[in-house]
Each structure stands twice: as structure tokens, then as C-alpha cells.
Coordinates of C-alpha atoms and ligand atoms in Angstrom, one line a residue:
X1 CA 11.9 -37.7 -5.4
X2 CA 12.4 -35.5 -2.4
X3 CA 10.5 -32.0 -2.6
X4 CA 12.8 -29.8 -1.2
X5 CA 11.8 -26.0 -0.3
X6 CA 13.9 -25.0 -3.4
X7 CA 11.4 -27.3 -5.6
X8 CA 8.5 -25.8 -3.9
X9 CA 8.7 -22.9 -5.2
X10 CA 6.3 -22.6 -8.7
X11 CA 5.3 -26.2 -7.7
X12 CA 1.8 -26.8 -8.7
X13 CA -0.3 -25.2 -5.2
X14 CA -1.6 -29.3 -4.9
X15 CA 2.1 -30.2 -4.5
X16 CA 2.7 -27.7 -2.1
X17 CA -0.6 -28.3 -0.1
X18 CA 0.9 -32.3 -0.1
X19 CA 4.1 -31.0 1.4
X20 CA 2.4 -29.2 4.0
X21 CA 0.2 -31.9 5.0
X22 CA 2.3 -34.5 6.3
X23 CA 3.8 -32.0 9.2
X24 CA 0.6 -31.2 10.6
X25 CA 0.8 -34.6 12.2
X26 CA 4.4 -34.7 12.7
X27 CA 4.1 -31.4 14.4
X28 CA 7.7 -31.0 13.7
X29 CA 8.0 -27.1 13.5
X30 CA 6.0 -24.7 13.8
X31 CA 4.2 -23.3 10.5
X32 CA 3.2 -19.7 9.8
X33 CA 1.1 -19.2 6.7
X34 CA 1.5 -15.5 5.6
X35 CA -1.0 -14.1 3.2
X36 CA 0.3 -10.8 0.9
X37 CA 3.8 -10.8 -0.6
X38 CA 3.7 -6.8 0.0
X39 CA 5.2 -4.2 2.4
X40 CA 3.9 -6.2 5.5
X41 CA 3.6 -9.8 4.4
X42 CA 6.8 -9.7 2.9
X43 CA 8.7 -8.0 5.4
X44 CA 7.2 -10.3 8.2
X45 CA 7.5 -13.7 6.6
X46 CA 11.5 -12.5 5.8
X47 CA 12.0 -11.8 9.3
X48 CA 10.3 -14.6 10.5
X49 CA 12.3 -17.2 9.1
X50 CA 15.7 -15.1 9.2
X51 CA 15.5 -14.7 13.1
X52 CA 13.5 -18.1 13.8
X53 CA 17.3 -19.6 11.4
X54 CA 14.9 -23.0 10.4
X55 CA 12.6 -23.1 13.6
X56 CA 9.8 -22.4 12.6
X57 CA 8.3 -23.3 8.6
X58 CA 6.9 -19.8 6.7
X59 CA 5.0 -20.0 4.0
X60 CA 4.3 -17.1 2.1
X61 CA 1.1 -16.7 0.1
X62 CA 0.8 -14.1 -3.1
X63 CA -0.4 -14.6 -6.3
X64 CA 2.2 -12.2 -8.5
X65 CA 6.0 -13.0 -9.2
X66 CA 7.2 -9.5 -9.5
X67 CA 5.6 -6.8 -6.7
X68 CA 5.6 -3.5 -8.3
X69 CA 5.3 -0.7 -5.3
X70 CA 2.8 1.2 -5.4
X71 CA 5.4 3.4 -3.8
X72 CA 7.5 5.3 -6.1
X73 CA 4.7 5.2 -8.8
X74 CA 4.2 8.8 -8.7
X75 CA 7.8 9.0 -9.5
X76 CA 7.1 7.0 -12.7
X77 CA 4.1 9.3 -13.7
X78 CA 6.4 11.9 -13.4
X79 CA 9.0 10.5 -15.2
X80 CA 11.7 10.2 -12.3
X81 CA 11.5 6.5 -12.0
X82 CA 11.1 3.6 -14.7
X83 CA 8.6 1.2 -14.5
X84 CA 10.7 -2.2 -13.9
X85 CA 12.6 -0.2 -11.2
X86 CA 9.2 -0.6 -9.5
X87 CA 9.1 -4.8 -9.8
X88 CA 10.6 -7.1 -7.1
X89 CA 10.7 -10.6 -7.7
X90 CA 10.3 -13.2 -4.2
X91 CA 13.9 -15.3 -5.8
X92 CA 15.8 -14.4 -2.7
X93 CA 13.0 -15.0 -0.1
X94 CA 13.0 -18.7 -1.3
X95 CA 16.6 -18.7 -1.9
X96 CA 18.6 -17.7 1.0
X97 CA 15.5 -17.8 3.7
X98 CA 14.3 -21.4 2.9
X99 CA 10.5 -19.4 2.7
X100 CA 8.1 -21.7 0.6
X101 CA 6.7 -19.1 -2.0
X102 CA 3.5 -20.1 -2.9
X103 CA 2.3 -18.0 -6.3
X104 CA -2.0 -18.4 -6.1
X105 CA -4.8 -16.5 -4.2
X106 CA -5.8 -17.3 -0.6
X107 CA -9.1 -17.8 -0.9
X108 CA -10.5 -18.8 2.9
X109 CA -9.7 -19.0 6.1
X110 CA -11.0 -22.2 8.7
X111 CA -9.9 -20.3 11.5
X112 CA -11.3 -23.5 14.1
X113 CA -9.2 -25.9 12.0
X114 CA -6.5 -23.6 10.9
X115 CA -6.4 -23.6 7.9
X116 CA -6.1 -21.2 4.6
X117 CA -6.9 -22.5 1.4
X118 CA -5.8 -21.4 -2.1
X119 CA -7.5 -20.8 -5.2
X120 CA -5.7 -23.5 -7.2
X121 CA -7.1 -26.1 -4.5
X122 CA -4.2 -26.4 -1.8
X123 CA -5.0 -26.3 2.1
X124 CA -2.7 -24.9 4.4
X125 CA -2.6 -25.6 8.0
X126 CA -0.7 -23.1 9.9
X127 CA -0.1 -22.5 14.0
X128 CA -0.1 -18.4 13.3
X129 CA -1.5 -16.3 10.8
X130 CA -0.2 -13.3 9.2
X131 CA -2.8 -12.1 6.5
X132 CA -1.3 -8.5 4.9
X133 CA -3.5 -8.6 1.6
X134 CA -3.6 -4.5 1.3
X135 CA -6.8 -2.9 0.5
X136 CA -9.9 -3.5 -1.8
X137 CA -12.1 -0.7 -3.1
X138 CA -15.5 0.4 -1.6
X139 CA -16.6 0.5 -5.4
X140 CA -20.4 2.5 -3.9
X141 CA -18.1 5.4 -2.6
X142 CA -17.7 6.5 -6.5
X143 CA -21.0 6.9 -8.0
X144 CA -21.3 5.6 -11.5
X145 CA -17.7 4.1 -11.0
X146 CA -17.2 0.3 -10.8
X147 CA -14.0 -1.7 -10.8
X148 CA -15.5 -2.5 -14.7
X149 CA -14.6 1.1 -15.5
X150 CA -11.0 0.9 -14.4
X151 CA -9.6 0.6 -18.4
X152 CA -11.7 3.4 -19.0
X153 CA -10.8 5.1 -15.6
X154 CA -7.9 4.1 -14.2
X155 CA -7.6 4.3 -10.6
X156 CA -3.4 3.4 -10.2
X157 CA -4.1 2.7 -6.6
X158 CA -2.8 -0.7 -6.3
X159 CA 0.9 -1.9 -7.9
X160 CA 1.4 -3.0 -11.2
X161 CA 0.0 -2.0 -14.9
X162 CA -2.6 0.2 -13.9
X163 CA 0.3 3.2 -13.4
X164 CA 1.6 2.1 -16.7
X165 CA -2.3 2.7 -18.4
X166 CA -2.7 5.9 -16.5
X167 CA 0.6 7.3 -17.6
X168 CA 0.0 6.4 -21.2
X169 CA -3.6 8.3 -20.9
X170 CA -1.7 11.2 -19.6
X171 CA 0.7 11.2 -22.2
X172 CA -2.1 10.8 -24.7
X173 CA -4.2 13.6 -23.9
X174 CA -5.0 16.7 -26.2
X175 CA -3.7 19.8 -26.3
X176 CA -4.8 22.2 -23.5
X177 CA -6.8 18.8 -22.3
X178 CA -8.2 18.1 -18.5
X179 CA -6.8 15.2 -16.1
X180 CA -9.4 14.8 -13.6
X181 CA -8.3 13.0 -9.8
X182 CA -11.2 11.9 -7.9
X183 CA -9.3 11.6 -4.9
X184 CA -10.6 9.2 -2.0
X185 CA -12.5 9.8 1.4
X186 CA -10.7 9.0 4.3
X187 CA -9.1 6.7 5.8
X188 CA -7.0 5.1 2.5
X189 CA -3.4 4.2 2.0
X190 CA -0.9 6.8 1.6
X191 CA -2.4 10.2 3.2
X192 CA 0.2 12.0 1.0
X193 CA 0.0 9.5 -2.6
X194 CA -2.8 11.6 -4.3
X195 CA -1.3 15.1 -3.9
X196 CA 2.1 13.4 -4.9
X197 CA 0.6 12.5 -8.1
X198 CA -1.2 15.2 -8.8
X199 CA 2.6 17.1 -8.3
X200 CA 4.0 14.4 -10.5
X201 CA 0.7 14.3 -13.5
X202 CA 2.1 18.4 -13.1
X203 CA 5.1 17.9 -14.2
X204 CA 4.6 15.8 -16.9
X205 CA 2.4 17.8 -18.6
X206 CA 4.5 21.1 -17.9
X207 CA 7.2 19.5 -20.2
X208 CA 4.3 17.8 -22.6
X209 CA 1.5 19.6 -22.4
X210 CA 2.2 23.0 -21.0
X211 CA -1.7 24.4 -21.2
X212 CA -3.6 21.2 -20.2
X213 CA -5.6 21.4 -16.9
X214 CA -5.7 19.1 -13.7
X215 CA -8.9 19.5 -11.8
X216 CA -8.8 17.8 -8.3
X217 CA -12.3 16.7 -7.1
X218 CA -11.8 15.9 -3.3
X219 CA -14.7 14.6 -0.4
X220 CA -12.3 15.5 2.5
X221 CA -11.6 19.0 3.9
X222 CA -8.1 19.3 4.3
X223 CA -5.4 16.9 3.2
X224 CA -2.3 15.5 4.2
X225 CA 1.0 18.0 4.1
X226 CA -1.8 20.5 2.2
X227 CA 0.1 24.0 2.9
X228 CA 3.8 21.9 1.2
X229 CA 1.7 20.9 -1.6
X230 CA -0.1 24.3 -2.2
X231 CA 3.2 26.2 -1.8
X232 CA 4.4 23.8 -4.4
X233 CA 1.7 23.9 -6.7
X234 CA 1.7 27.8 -6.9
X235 CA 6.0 27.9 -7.1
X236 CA 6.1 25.2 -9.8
X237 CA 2.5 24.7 -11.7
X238 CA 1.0 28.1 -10.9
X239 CA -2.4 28.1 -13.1
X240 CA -2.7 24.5 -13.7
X241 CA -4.2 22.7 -10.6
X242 CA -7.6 23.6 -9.5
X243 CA -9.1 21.9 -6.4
X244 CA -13.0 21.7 -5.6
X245 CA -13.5 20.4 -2.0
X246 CA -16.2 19.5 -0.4
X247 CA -17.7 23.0 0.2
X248 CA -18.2 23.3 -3.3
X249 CA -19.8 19.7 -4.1
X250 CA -16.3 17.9 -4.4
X251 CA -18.2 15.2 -2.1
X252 CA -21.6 15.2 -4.5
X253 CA -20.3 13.7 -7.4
X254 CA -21.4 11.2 -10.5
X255 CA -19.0 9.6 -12.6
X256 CA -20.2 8.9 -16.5
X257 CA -17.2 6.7 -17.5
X258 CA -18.6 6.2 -21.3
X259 CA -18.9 10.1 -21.7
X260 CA -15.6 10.6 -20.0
X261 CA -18.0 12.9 -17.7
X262 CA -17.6 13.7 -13.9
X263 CA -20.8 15.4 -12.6
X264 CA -19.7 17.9 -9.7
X265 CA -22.9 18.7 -7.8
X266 CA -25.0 19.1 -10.8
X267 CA -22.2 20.8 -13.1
X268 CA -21.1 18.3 -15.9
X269 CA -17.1 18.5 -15.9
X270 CA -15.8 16.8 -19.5
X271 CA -12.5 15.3 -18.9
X272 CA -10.0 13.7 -21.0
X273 CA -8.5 11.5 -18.2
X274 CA -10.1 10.3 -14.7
X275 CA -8.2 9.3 -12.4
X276 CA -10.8 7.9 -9.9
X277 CA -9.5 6.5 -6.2
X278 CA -12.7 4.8 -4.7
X279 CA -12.8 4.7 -0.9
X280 CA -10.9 1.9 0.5
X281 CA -11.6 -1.0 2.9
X282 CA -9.5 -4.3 4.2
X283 CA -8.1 -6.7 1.5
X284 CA -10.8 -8.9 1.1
X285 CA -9.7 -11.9 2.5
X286 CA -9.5 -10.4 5.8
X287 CA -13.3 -9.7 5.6
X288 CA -13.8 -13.4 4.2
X289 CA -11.5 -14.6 7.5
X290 CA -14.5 -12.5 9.9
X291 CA -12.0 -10.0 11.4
X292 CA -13.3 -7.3 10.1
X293 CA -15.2 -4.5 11.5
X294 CA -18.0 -2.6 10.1
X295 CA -15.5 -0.2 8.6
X296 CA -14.3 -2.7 7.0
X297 CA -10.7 -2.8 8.4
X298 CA -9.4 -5.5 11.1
X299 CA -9.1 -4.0 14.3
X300 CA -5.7 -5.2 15.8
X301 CA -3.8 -5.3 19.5
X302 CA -1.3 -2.9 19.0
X303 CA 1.5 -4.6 20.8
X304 CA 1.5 -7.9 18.8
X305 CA -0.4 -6.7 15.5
X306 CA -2.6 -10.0 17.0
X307 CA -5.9 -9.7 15.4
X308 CA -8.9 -8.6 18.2
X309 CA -11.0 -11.4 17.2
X310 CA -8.5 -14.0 16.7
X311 CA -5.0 -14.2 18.5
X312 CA -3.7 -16.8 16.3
X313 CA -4.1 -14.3 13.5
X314 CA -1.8 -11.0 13.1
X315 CA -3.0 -8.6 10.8
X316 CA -0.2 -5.9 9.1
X317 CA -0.6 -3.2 7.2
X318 CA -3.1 -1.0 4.8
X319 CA -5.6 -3.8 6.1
X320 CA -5.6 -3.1 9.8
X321 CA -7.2 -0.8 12.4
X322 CA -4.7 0.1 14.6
X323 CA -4.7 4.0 15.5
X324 CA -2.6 6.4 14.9
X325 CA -0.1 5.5 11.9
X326 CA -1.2 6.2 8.6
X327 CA -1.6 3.5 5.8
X328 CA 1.8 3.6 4.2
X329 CA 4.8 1.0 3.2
X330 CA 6.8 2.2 5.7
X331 CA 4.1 1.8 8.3
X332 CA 3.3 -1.8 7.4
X333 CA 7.6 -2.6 7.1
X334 CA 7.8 -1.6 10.8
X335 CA 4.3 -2.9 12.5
X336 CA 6.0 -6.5 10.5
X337 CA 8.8 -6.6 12.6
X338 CA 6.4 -6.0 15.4
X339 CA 4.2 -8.8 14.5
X340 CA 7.4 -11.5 13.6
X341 CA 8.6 -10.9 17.3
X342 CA 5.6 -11.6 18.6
X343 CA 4.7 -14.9 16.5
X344 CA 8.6 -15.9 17.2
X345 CA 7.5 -15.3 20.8
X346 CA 4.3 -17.4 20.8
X347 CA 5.6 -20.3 18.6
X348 CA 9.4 -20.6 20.2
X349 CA 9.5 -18.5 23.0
X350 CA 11.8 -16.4 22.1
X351 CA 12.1 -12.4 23.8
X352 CA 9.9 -10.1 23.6
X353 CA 10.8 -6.2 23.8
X354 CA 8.0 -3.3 24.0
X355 CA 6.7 -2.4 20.8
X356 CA 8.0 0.7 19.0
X357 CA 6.7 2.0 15.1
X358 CA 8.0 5.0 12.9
X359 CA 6.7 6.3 9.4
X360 CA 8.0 8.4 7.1
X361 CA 5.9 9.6 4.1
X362 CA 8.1 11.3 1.4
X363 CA 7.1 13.1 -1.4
X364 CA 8.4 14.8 -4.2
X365 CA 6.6 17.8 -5.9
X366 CA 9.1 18.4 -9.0
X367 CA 12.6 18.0 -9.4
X368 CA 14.4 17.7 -5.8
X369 CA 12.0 19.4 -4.4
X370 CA 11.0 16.9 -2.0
X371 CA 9.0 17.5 1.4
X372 CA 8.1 14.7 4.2
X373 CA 6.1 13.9 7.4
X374 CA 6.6 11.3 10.0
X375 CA 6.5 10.2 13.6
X376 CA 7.3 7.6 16.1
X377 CA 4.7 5.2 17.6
X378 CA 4.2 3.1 21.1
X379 CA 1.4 0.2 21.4
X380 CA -0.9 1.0 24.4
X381 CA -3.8 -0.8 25.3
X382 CA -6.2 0.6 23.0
X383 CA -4.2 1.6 19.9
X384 CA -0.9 2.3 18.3
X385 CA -0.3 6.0 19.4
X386 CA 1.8 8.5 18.2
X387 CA 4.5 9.8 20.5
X388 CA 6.3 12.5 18.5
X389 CA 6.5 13.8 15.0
X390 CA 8.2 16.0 12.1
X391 CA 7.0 18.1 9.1
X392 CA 8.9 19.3 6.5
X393 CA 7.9 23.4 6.9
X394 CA 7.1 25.5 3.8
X395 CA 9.8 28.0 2.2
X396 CA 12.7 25.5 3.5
X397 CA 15.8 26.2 0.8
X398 CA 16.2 24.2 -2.0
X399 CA 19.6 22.2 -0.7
X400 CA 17.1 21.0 2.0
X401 CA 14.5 19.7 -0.3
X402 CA 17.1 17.8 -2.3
X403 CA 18.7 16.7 0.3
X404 CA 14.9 15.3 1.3
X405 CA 14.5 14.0 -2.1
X406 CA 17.5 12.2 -2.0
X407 CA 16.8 10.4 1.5
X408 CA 13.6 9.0 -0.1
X409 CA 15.7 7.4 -2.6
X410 CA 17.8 6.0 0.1
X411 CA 14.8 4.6 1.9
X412 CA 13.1 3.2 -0.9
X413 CA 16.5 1.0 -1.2
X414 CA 16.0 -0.2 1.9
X415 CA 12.8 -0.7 2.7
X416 CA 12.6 -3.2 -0.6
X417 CA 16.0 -5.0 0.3
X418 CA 14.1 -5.0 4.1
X419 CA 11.2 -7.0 2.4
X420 CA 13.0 -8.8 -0.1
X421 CA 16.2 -9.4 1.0
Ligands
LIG501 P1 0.5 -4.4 -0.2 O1 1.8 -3.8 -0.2 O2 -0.5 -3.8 -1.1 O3 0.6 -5.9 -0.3 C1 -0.6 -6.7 -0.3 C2 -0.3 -8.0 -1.1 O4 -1.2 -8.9 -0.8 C3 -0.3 -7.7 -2.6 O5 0.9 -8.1 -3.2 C4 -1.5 -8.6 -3.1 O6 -1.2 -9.2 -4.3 C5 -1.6 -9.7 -2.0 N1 -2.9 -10.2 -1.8 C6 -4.1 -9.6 -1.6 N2 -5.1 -10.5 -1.4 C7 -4.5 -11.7 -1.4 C8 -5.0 -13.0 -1.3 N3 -6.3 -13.2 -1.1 N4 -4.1 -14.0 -1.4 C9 -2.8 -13.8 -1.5 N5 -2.3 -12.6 -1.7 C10 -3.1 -11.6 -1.6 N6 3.9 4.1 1.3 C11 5.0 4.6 1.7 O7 5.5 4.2 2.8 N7 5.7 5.5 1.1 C12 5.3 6.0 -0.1 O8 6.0 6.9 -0.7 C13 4.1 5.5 -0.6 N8 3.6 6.0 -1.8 C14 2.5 5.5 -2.3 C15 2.0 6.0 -3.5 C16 0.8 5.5 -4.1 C17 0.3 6.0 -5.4 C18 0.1 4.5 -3.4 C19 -1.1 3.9 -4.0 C20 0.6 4.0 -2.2 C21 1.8 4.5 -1.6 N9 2.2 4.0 -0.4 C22 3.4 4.5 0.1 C23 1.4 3.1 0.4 C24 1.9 1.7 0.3 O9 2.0 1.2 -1.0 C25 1.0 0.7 1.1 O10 0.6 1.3 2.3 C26 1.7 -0.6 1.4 O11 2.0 -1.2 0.2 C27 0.8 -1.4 2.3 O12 1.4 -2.7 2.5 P2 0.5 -4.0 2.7 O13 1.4 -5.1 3.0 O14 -0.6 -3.7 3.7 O15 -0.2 -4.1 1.3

């Protein structure tokens, strides 16, 4: 029988390590292994094989068959989006890019042999590296919170069920009840995502639970697009929102997940929903390749997203350490196209251009009210660095905010048809 790449895919991961094997000797064309089916991984390993047209052999790593964003989750907890509107399936990747979807873990990386192998036994060789495995929770940075309390506690920070649990706690709460957000230290993904969802858990309960409570307990000072979101807060959900930062013991916390209890520097808080959002480090297979630093990120050259303790490794994404851009889909979608260039470039010698990044983060805070902050990026020696950049300012008119809301919607269609094809 021939193994085509069409047969690959949901191939057992010891059929697909015995495809890969036989080239290493061959040397026939290059081979990038890509590890993360998200917003970089998926976006790189797509333009990878669409601008290399068969030249070089991608394999793309990720244990789920349908990606649920984590982007446009808040939507969903506020009702403005449904869930399997959020789910992306890898078909097309396979399909029309020849990319050899492999559906397991990636559980090590040989980075003297080069080599990544897989949970269900396979070993991949590779030439270049592209590992964009998100984030993984610093589980100490929540005391009393473990990853064993996120039923209990949901945290929603990563795609998939966990925004269908904490919407159904929301919707379950009591009358006049409190959802509490413990919202992460810095630096996490999506500066804006937990004041998003605080605007979206807002107006949920508005329509469902008019007298309920949201009680924000926050480490860090100030936070992203903070003046939008408090005009916001006091036009649409005046009364409801209340916010303890760090001067009042928002950073001196315990959590008591059995007692539904959060401890606020001494004072015991009873809450009928905790959302908790634990600091944030590298996906962990990063850390299990050794490029991480001791903040737990992988620091990263900013003109090739080539990892600075490996070059034959790019890291993308939530994952990396590279300056200026925040952690967001859209950050990880552009500093892709960056890194497929550049690992085009090494493998086939194809052009290279000077680096360039933008972000946008959108958000919405009810219904077409939407605000959003970006910038555009250059790759200097020592980091990615912003160049210029846009707010959306408070008191703007409401045809401008809808006419903000409705661009996200816009960009979320393309940045998933970017990834996915
Ligand atoms: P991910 O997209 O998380 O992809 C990582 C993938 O790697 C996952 O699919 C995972 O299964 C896989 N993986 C992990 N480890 C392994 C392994 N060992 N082997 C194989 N696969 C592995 N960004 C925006 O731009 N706009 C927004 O509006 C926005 N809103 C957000 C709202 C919320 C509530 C949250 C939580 C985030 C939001 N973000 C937003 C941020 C955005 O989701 C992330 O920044 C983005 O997904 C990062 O892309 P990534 O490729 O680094 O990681």
C-alpha cells in the first residue's frame, strides 16, 4: 500500500513516525516539524508549505481535531457568539496544503539529533523547528488554586470546554449572586481578554441576573485600555463591577476552592463563581526543549522568531519573549509569517525581506460598543519594537464603536481562514 499524505492524516502516530523515517536518509526535502495547531503553529506550517508549493515536507503537531479560539470566547460568555462558531477543524491544512496532520502530544525535543517525539510513540526528525504550544499556568501564582480546582474554578483561559463550564456556572448562579475574576499578574496572553470578559460576564447577567455582583480581584496596577473599560463599565453596568487592586490586597490573596471562598488580604470574600487566571509561563514543551528562560518564556531573535538558544528552532507566539507585542492571536498570526520566511529562507533559499509585525486587540464591552488598541512592530537587534500605535479614545460616538465592533468580526474571519485556510 502506498501512504500517501492524504492517508496520514488520523494514521496511527507509529505509521506516521515510519513515514517520516525513511526521508531522513533520503534527504529528499526538507522537513519542518511544527508543534501547536493554534494562532502561530497553524498559521506558520500553512504558509510554509503554501509558499515552499511541495519543497519543503511540514508536519504539523497538535493533539485536538477542532481549535476552539480562545478569541471570541468572551463573545460566547456574552452571548454574541455560539460555541461551535469557535471550533476549527485542520481538514483543509491536509487537504489542499499536502500538511501531514499529526493529532498526539509532542512530548520531547533531541535538539542534537533533531528530533521531536510524540506521546503515542512516534519520532520525528525535522531540519527546522517551529514549537507554538501557547501557555501553561504558573499554578503557585494562585494560592490555594491548583489546575485540580479548575471544575470547581474554572479558569477559561485556554480554548475549548472550559468557556462552555464557566458560562454554564454564570448562568447558574443565584439571585443577587457574586462572580469573582482573579485576574492574572503580568505578562499573560491577551492584555485586554479579562476586562473583555468581565464586560461580557456584565452583560449576561444584566439580562439574567440584573442584581448579581462581579468583584474583580486584580495583582497589577493598571490594566490594558483601563479608562475604555471604566467608561464602559459605569455607561452600561453602573453598580455592578467592583475592582480591588493591589493597593487594597488584590495581590494578597488565598483561594478556598471547596468553600467557594477567595481570602482578599485577610477579608473572606464568599463567591458563587471564581473565575481564577493563574500567572502564565511558556507551553511546556518549550521548557522541556531547554529554551526557556527563568521567566519561563523562550527568548527569541526578533528578525527570524529563531529561538536564542537554538537557531534551528523558531519559537511563535504566547510562548515567546520577544519585546514589545503583546500575547495575542493576532500577534502570533503575524510573527508566523515572519518565522515561515525565514525557515523558507534557511531550508531553500528563498528571499528574505526586513521583518515587519502589527496587532490589533479588539474588544467589545456590550452590544456594538466595541473599542481597540494596536500598533506596528520592526525586529531590531535586541527585540521586537514597537514603531507606532492607535487607541480607541473614550466618549467616541456610537457609529464609531459599531463600526469597531463590526471590524473585529471581519478580522476574526480572516485571521481563522489565515490559519486554516
Ligand atoms: P495557541 O493558539 O494557544 O495554540 C497552541 C496550540 O498548541 C494549542 O492548540 C495546543 O493544543 C497546542 N499544544 C500545546 N502543547 C503542545 C504539545 N506539547 N504538543 C502538541 N501541541 C501542543 N488574541 C487576539 O488576537 N484577539 C483577541 O480578541 C483575543 N481574545 C482572547 C480572549 C481570551 C479569553 C483569551 C484567553 C485569549 C485571547 N486572545 C486574543 C489571545 C490568543 O488566544 C492567544 O494569544 C493565541 O492563541 C496565541 O497563539 P499561540 O499559537 O501562541 O497559542
Amino acid at each position: 500500500m502506498t501512504v500517501t499524505r492524504r492517508t496520514f492524516i488520523g494514521t496511527t502516530v507509529a505509521a506516521s513516525a515510519t513515514l517520516a523515517a525513511p526521508m531522513l536518509g533520503a534527504q529528499a526535502t526538507p522537513r519542518v516539524v511544527v508543534v501547536g495547531g493554534g494562532a502561530g503553529g497553524a498559521t506558520a506550517a500553512r504558509y510554509i508549505a503554501k509558499d515552499s508549493q511541495g519543497g519543503i515536507d511540514v508536519t504539523l503537531i497538535e493533539p485536538t481535531r477542532t481549535y476552539y479560539t480562545c478569541f471570541f470566547s468572551n463573545l460566547y460568555l456574552g452571548g454574541f457568539q455560539e460555541y461551535d462558531d469557535l471550533g476549527h477543524s485542520y481538514g483543509t491544512l491536509a487537504s489542499d496544503y499536502g500538511i501531514n496532520v499529526v493529532h498526539d502530544w509532542a512530548i520531547g525535543v533531541d535538539r542534537d539529533a533533531k528530533t521531536v517525539s510524540l506521546a503515542g510513540g512516534g519520532v520525528l526528525p525535522y531540519d527546522r523547528l517551529v514549537l507554538s504550544p501557547g501557555i501553561d499556568f504558573r499554578e503557585e501564582s494562585v494560592p490555594g488554586w491548583t489546575l485540580a480546582d479548575q471544575d470547581a474554578m474554572p479558569h477559561a483561559y485556554k480554548g475549548g470546554t472550559q468557556a462552555k463550564l464557566l458560562k454554564a456556572q454564570i448562568e447558574a448562579m443565584p439571585e443577587g449572586g457574586t462572580y469573582a475574576m482573579v485576574a492574572p499578574p503580568n505578562p499573560y496572553r491577551c492584555p485586554p481578554g479579562p476586562y473583555e470578559r468581565v464586560s461580557m460576564v456584565a452583560h449576561t447577567l444584566k439580562n439574567i441576573n440584573p442584581t448579581a455582583k462581579i468583584l474583580i480581584i486584580d495583582p497589577k496596577e493598571k490594566f490594558s485600555k483601563q479608562g475604555l473599560f471604566e467608561e464602559g463599565w459605569n455607561n452600561h453596568y453602573a453598580g455592578m463591577i467592583d475592582r480591588i487592586g493591589p493597593d487594597f490586597g488584590g495581590d494578597i490573596i488565598e483561594i478556598r476552592p471547596d468553600a467557594m471562598e477567595v481570602v482578599v488580604d485577610g477579608t473572606v470574600e464568599s463567591v458563587d463563581v471564581c473565575n481564577v487566571i493563574p500567572g502564565q509561563k511558556a507551553g511546556r514543551i518549550a521548557e522541556i526543549a531547554g529554551i526557556t528562560n527563568e521567566a519561563g518564556w523562550a527568548p527569541v531573535v526578533p528578525a527570524t522568531m529563531q529561538s536564542r538558544m537554538d537557531e534551528n528552532i523558531h519559537v511563535l507566539g504566547d510562548a515567546s519573549q520577544q519585546g514589545d507585542m503583546p500575547k495575542s492571536g493576532y500577534s502570533a498570526n503575524s510573527q508566523a509569517k515572519v518565522a515561515a520566511m525565514a525557515v523558507r529562507n534557511a531550508l531553500t533559499g528563498s528571499r528574505m525581506f526586513p521583518a515587519k509585525f502589527s496587532n490589533t486587540c479588539w474588544s467589545l464591552i456590550d452590544t456594538d460598543d466595541g473599542v481597540k488598541v494596536g500598533a506596528s512592530y520592526e525586529a531590531t537587534e535586541e527585540k521586537i519594537a514597537k514603531t507606532s500605535g492607535f487607541i480607541s479614545e473614550t466618549g467616541e460616538d456610537a457609529a464609531l464603536r459599531k463600526a469597531t465592533y463590526e471590524e473585529s468580526l471581519g478580522w476574526y474571519a480572516g485571521i481563522t481562514t489565515d490559519m486554516f485556510g
